[in-house]
Amino acid sequence: MKQFIKRGLKTILVFIISTIVIYVGFTAKDFYKTCKENQLYLFGNKYNEDIAKLDKDKIKELGDSVELYKEILEQSANESKYKDDGQEHYIGDGHEHSLGEFYDPLGFSIWSFIQVELTQITTKYINISIISGVAIAIAYLVITCRRISTILKFIIGYFGIMIIVPPIYMYTWTYRFWDIGSTYSNMPKYFYIGYTAIFVIMYIVNYKIGVKMTEELNQNIKNN
């Protein structure tokens, strides 16, 4: 029982660590990419030099996208039938309101742009991180189990995961199952590559640990 609990805790720890590492790694990559696309120099120490490097066309494109939403908010606010009725209104009072009635259109447009960008970055890799964490934890559990043969370890821990994970991942995005071709072709390629590398590394490490333990055990038997 004690050994069972110990193995369970180790498996949970592997899941937590792998999930966090995968999520932070991919999220940091997208965060850096977004900053680069929007010309945000997070570690820039020379402000004037950073300003001189800005792409004018990209700045204009960013301004146009914000300006368009700003104009929509202003127009909807001006066309509100509650604008000059002399009553006090608030969001959620049961009437149809425009956000431009309560917030500065330009400021809210900029806030919306930032909010959308941050939401996409922070939520994009949640599903794949959790699923990958579960897959790695299962692989760890299977590989370290001495009662399972090498062939079964690869069948269950590797091929089994490769077959089961893609449909689950696709379902988390669309809430429906796809045909086999679409399911496995739309699965992120880095999952196949990354999981294969991690599985092989864990198997080799576990194998070497097992060989070392066997050698030490044989040596102790000889000494005794």
mmCIF file of C-alpha atoms in Angstrom:
data_model
loop_
_atom_site.group_PDB
_atom_site.id
_atom_site.type_symbol
_atom_site.label_atom_id
_atom_site.label_comp_id
_atom_site.label_asym_id
_atom_site.label_seq_id
_atom_site.Cartn_x
_atom_site.Cartn_y
_atom_site.Cartn_z
ATOM 1 C CA MET A 1 0.000 0.000 0.000
ATOM 2 C CA LYS A 2 2.829 2.352 0.902
ATOM 3 C CA GLN A 3 4.566 1.643 -2.414
ATOM 4 C CA PHE A 4 1.309 2.253 -4.283
ATOM 5 C CA ILE A 5 0.853 5.675 -2.654
ATOM 6 C CA LYS A 6 4.480 6.564 -3.339
ATOM 7 C CA ARG A 7 4.137 5.718 -7.022
ATOM 8 C CA GLY A 8 0.894 7.651 -7.202
ATOM 9 C CA LEU A 9 2.455 10.776 -5.691
ATOM 10 C CA LYS A 10 5.416 10.562 -8.071
ATOM 11 C CA THR A 11 3.077 10.241 -11.035
ATOM 12 C CA ILE A 12 1.064 13.266 -9.916
ATOM 13 C CA LEU A 13 4.299 15.233 -9.481
ATOM 14 C CA VAL A 14 5.398 14.273 -13.005
ATOM 15 C CA PHE A 15 2.021 15.432 -14.339
ATOM 16 C CA ILE A 16 2.184 18.787 -12.541
ATOM 17 C CA ILE A 17 5.777 19.556 -13.518
ATOM 18 C CA SER A 18 5.378 18.511 -17.161
ATOM 19 C CA THR A 19 2.115 20.452 -17.543
ATOM 20 C CA ILE A 20 3.599 23.631 -16.079
ATOM 21 C CA VAL A 21 6.801 23.375 -18.133
ATOM 22 C CA ILE A 22 4.903 22.806 -21.391
ATOM 23 C CA TYR A 23 2.408 25.597 -20.696
ATOM 24 C CA VAL A 24 5.017 28.150 -19.638
ATOM 25 C CA GLY A 25 7.293 27.266 -22.550
ATOM 26 C CA PHE A 26 4.676 27.636 -25.284
ATOM 27 C CA THR A 27 2.983 30.635 -23.661
ATOM 28 C CA ALA A 28 6.298 32.457 -23.286
ATOM 29 C CA LYS A 29 7.042 31.745 -26.953
ATOM 30 C CA ASP A 30 3.729 33.244 -28.092
ATOM 31 C CA PHE A 31 4.110 36.185 -25.713
ATOM 32 C CA TYR A 32 7.509 36.971 -27.211
ATOM 33 C CA LYS A 33 6.106 36.565 -30.730
ATOM 34 C CA THR A 34 3.199 38.926 -30.007
ATOM 35 C CA CYS A 35 5.521 41.528 -28.507
ATOM 36 C CA LYS A 36 7.758 41.288 -31.548
ATOM 37 C CA GLU A 37 4.844 41.629 -33.977
ATOM 38 C CA ASN A 38 3.578 44.698 -32.104
ATOM 39 C CA GLN A 39 7.123 46.083 -31.749
ATOM 40 C CA LEU A 40 7.106 46.062 -27.960
ATOM 41 C CA TYR A 41 10.642 46.063 -26.563
ATOM 42 C CA LEU A 42 10.247 44.548 -23.104
ATOM 43 C CA PHE A 43 13.961 44.586 -22.369
ATOM 44 C CA GLY A 44 14.859 47.721 -24.279
ATOM 45 C CA ASN A 45 17.110 50.036 -22.272
ATOM 46 C CA LYS A 46 17.640 52.685 -24.950
ATOM 47 C CA TYR A 47 14.236 54.224 -25.518
ATOM 48 C CA ASN A 48 15.198 56.584 -28.360
ATOM 49 C CA GLU A 49 16.927 53.801 -30.294
ATOM 50 C CA ASP A 50 13.893 51.543 -29.891
ATOM 51 C CA ILE A 51 11.602 54.278 -31.197
ATOM 52 C CA ALA A 52 13.837 54.716 -34.241
ATOM 53 C CA LYS A 53 13.445 51.019 -35.092
ATOM 54 C CA LEU A 54 9.646 51.104 -35.277
ATOM 55 C CA ASP A 55 7.982 50.098 -38.544
ATOM 56 C CA LYS A 56 5.668 52.971 -39.536
ATOM 57 C CA ASP A 57 3.358 50.724 -41.557
ATOM 58 C CA LYS A 58 2.817 48.362 -38.615
ATOM 59 C CA ILE A 59 2.117 51.288 -36.315
ATOM 60 C CA LYS A 60 -0.424 52.624 -38.816
ATOM 61 C CA GLU A 61 -2.033 49.180 -39.107
ATOM 62 C CA LEU A 62 -2.356 49.002 -35.339
ATOM 63 C CA GLY A 63 -3.813 52.505 -35.224
ATOM 64 C CA ASP A 64 -6.313 51.721 -37.999
ATOM 65 C CA SER A 65 -7.614 48.631 -36.200
ATOM 66 C CA VAL A 66 -8.090 50.571 -32.964
ATOM 67 C CA GLU A 67 -9.559 53.564 -34.794
ATOM 68 C CA LEU A 68 -12.182 51.401 -36.502
ATOM 69 C CA TYR A 69 -13.454 50.000 -33.208
ATOM 70 C CA LYS A 70 -13.332 53.479 -31.670
ATOM 71 C CA GLU A 71 -15.550 54.855 -34.451
ATOM 72 C CA ILE A 72 -18.029 52.012 -33.998
ATOM 73 C CA LEU A 73 -18.283 52.750 -30.261
ATOM 74 C CA GLU A 74 -18.730 56.472 -30.877
ATOM 75 C CA GLN A 75 -21.408 55.898 -33.507
ATOM 76 C CA SER A 76 -23.351 53.432 -31.364
ATOM 77 C CA ALA A 77 -23.137 55.802 -28.397
ATOM 78 C CA ASN A 78 -24.445 58.751 -30.434
ATOM 79 C CA GLU A 79 -27.307 56.672 -31.808
ATOM 80 C CA SER A 80 -28.410 55.449 -28.375
ATOM 81 C CA LYS A 81 -32.058 56.218 -27.694
ATOM 82 C CA TYR A 82 -31.242 56.656 -23.996
ATOM 83 C CA LYS A 83 -28.587 59.312 -24.591
ATOM 84 C CA ASP A 84 -30.658 62.409 -23.706
ATOM 85 C CA ASP A 85 -33.568 60.944 -21.762
ATOM 86 C CA GLY A 86 -32.451 62.616 -18.529
ATOM 87 C CA GLN A 87 -32.225 59.352 -16.608
ATOM 88 C CA GLU A 88 -29.229 57.683 -15.011
ATOM 89 C CA HIS A 89 -28.202 54.484 -16.754
ATOM 90 C CA TYR A 90 -25.689 51.775 -16.032
ATOM 91 C CA ILE A 91 -24.492 48.574 -17.649
ATOM 92 C CA GLY A 92 -26.937 45.771 -16.914
ATOM 93 C CA ASP A 93 -29.942 47.985 -16.200
ATOM 94 C CA GLY A 94 -32.057 45.986 -18.626
ATOM 95 C CA HIS A 95 -31.674 48.390 -21.545
ATOM 96 C CA GLU A 96 -29.627 47.951 -24.683
ATOM 97 C CA HIS A 97 -26.559 50.123 -24.281
ATOM 98 C CA SER A 98 -23.324 50.703 -26.132
ATOM 99 C CA LEU A 99 -20.043 50.463 -24.230
ATOM 100 C CA GLY A 100 -19.201 53.826 -25.744
ATOM 101 C CA GLU A 101 -21.868 55.377 -23.509
ATOM 102 C CA PHE A 102 -19.931 54.457 -20.378
ATOM 103 C CA TYR A 103 -16.275 54.312 -21.463
ATOM 104 C CA ASP A 104 -14.007 56.529 -23.482
ATOM 105 C CA PRO A 105 -14.135 55.002 -27.006
ATOM 106 C CA LEU A 106 -10.407 55.351 -27.672
ATOM 107 C CA GLY A 107 -9.345 54.095 -24.260
ATOM 108 C CA PHE A 108 -11.762 51.163 -24.390
ATOM 109 C CA SER A 109 -10.592 50.261 -27.902
ATOM 110 C CA ILE A 110 -6.984 50.076 -26.743
ATOM 111 C CA TRP A 111 -8.007 48.099 -23.645
ATOM 112 C CA SER A 112 -9.995 45.650 -25.802
ATOM 113 C CA PHE A 113 -7.033 45.106 -28.118
ATOM 114 C CA ILE A 114 -4.702 44.350 -25.217
ATOM 115 C CA GLN A 115 -7.288 42.131 -23.503
ATOM 116 C CA VAL A 116 -7.892 40.049 -26.636
ATOM 117 C CA GLU A 117 -4.157 39.582 -27.225
ATOM 118 C CA LEU A 118 -3.497 38.531 -23.621
ATOM 119 C CA THR A 119 -6.496 36.189 -23.523
ATOM 120 C CA GLN A 120 -5.387 34.415 -26.694
ATOM 121 C CA ILE A 121 -1.852 34.020 -25.371
ATOM 122 C CA THR A 122 -2.785 32.747 -21.906
ATOM 123 C CA THR A 123 -5.528 30.321 -22.990
ATOM 124 C CA LYS A 124 -4.171 28.902 -26.261
ATOM 125 C CA TYR A 125 -2.033 26.140 -24.736
ATOM 126 C CA ILE A 126 -4.071 25.152 -21.679
ATOM 127 C CA ASN A 127 -5.689 22.091 -23.285
ATOM 128 C CA ILE A 128 -2.592 20.731 -24.990
ATOM 129 C CA SER A 129 -0.509 21.311 -21.834
ATOM 130 C CA ILE A 130 -2.900 19.358 -19.604
ATOM 131 C CA ILE A 131 -3.327 16.561 -22.149
ATOM 132 C CA SER A 132 0.437 16.334 -22.692
ATOM 133 C CA GLY A 133 0.984 16.325 -18.929
ATOM 134 C CA VAL A 134 -1.432 13.407 -18.544
ATOM 135 C CA ALA A 135 0.253 11.566 -21.431
ATOM 136 C CA ILE A 136 3.717 12.011 -19.914
ATOM 137 C CA ALA A 137 2.456 10.907 -16.488
ATOM 138 C CA ILE A 138 0.956 7.756 -18.009
ATOM 139 C CA ALA A 139 4.207 7.103 -19.881
ATOM 140 C CA TYR A 140 6.148 7.480 -16.636
ATOM 141 C CA LEU A 141 3.787 5.114 -14.838
ATOM 142 C CA VAL A 142 4.028 2.494 -17.583
ATOM 143 C CA ILE A 143 7.789 2.749 -18.121
ATOM 144 C CA THR A 144 8.635 2.463 -14.416
ATOM 145 C CA CYS A 145 6.342 -0.524 -13.882
ATOM 146 C CA ARG A 146 8.536 -3.630 -13.637
ATOM 147 C CA ARG A 147 5.641 -6.011 -14.199
ATOM 148 C CA ILE A 148 5.045 -4.765 -17.759
ATOM 149 C CA SER A 149 7.194 -6.160 -20.555
ATOM 150 C CA THR A 150 9.123 -3.916 -22.927
ATOM 151 C CA ILE A 151 6.732 -4.605 -25.808
ATOM 152 C CA LEU A 152 3.683 -3.735 -23.705
ATOM 153 C CA LYS A 153 5.382 -0.555 -22.491
ATOM 154 C CA PHE A 154 5.691 0.657 -26.073
ATOM 155 C CA ILE A 155 2.201 -0.532 -27.028
ATOM 156 C CA ILE A 156 0.483 1.067 -24.024
ATOM 157 C CA GLY A 157 2.740 3.982 -23.192
ATOM 158 C CA TYR A 158 3.656 5.099 -26.690
ATOM 159 C CA PHE A 159 1.334 3.829 -29.428
ATOM 160 C CA GLY A 160 -1.677 3.871 -27.110
ATOM 161 C CA ILE A 161 -1.113 7.525 -26.267
ATOM 162 C CA MET A 162 -0.518 8.411 -29.930
ATOM 163 C CA ILE A 163 -3.882 6.859 -30.821
ATOM 164 C CA ILE A 164 -5.974 8.169 -27.921
ATOM 165 C CA VAL A 165 -4.681 11.722 -27.368
ATOM 166 C CA PRO A 166 -5.428 13.349 -30.798
ATOM 167 C CA PRO A 167 -9.209 12.623 -30.721
ATOM 168 C CA ILE A 168 -9.427 13.927 -27.151
ATOM 169 C CA TYR A 169 -7.480 17.078 -28.041
ATOM 170 C CA MET A 170 -9.643 17.795 -31.101
ATOM 171 C CA TYR A 171 -12.782 17.255 -29.028
ATOM 172 C CA THR A 172 -11.672 19.865 -26.486
ATOM 173 C CA TRP A 173 -11.578 22.454 -29.292
ATOM 174 C CA THR A 174 -14.690 21.600 -31.300
ATOM 175 C CA TYR A 175 -16.720 19.435 -28.869
ATOM 176 C CA ARG A 176 -17.164 16.774 -31.519
ATOM 177 C CA PHE A 177 -15.142 13.880 -32.910
ATOM 178 C CA TRP A 178 -13.620 14.165 -36.381
ATOM 179 C CA ASP A 179 -12.773 11.589 -39.005
ATOM 180 C CA ILE A 180 -9.436 9.775 -38.625
ATOM 181 C CA GLY A 181 -7.617 11.784 -41.306
ATOM 182 C CA SER A 182 -8.626 15.189 -39.927
ATOM 183 C CA THR A 183 -8.039 14.144 -36.328
ATOM 184 C CA TYR A 184 -4.446 13.019 -36.701
ATOM 185 C CA SER A 185 -3.405 15.550 -39.347
ATOM 186 C CA ASN A 186 -4.691 18.537 -37.347
ATOM 187 C CA MET A 187 -2.989 17.416 -34.152
ATOM 188 C CA PRO A 188 -0.044 19.770 -33.511
ATOM 189 C CA LYS A 189 3.087 18.168 -34.958
ATOM 190 C CA TYR A 190 5.150 19.209 -31.962
ATOM 191 C CA PHE A 191 3.110 16.798 -29.827
ATOM 192 C CA TYR A 192 4.198 13.786 -31.899
ATOM 193 C CA ILE A 193 7.822 14.929 -31.942
ATOM 194 C CA GLY A 194 7.958 16.064 -28.307
ATOM 195 C CA TYR A 195 6.187 13.041 -26.853
ATOM 196 C CA THR A 196 8.361 10.649 -28.861
ATOM 197 C CA ALA A 197 11.516 12.340 -27.574
ATOM 198 C CA ILE A 198 10.296 12.404 -23.957
ATOM 199 C CA PHE A 199 9.148 8.770 -24.060
ATOM 200 C CA VAL A 200 12.480 7.578 -25.469
ATOM 201 C CA ILE A 201 14.456 9.614 -22.921
ATOM 202 C CA MET A 202 12.373 8.322 -19.994
ATOM 203 C CA TYR A 203 12.700 4.753 -21.239
ATOM 204 C CA ILE A 204 16.498 5.007 -21.634
ATOM 205 C CA VAL A 205 16.928 6.651 -18.219
ATOM 206 C CA ASN A 206 14.722 4.041 -16.536
ATOM 207 C CA TYR A 207 16.573 1.249 -18.350
ATOM 208 C CA LYS A 208 19.972 2.519 -17.217
ATOM 209 C CA ILE A 209 18.710 2.907 -13.652
ATOM 210 C CA GLY A 210 17.423 -0.655 -13.754
ATOM 211 C CA VAL A 211 20.727 -1.985 -15.108
ATOM 212 C CA LYS A 212 22.668 -0.098 -12.442
ATOM 213 C CA MET A 213 20.441 -1.414 -9.661
ATOM 214 C CA THR A 214 20.836 -4.954 -11.005
ATOM 215 C CA GLU A 215 24.637 -4.620 -11.091
ATOM 216 C CA GLU A 216 24.705 -3.270 -7.544
ATOM 217 C CA LEU A 217 22.447 -6.089 -6.366
ATOM 218 C CA ASN A 218 24.648 -8.728 -8.032
ATOM 219 C CA GLN A 219 27.758 -7.139 -6.515
ATOM 220 C CA ASN A 220 26.239 -7.192 -3.031
ATOM 221 C CA ILE A 221 25.309 -10.860 -3.467
ATOM 222 C CA LYS A 222 28.892 -11.686 -4.477
ATOM 223 C CA ASN A 223 30.324 -9.756 -1.523
ATOM 224 C CA ASN A 224 28.051 -11.579 0.891
#
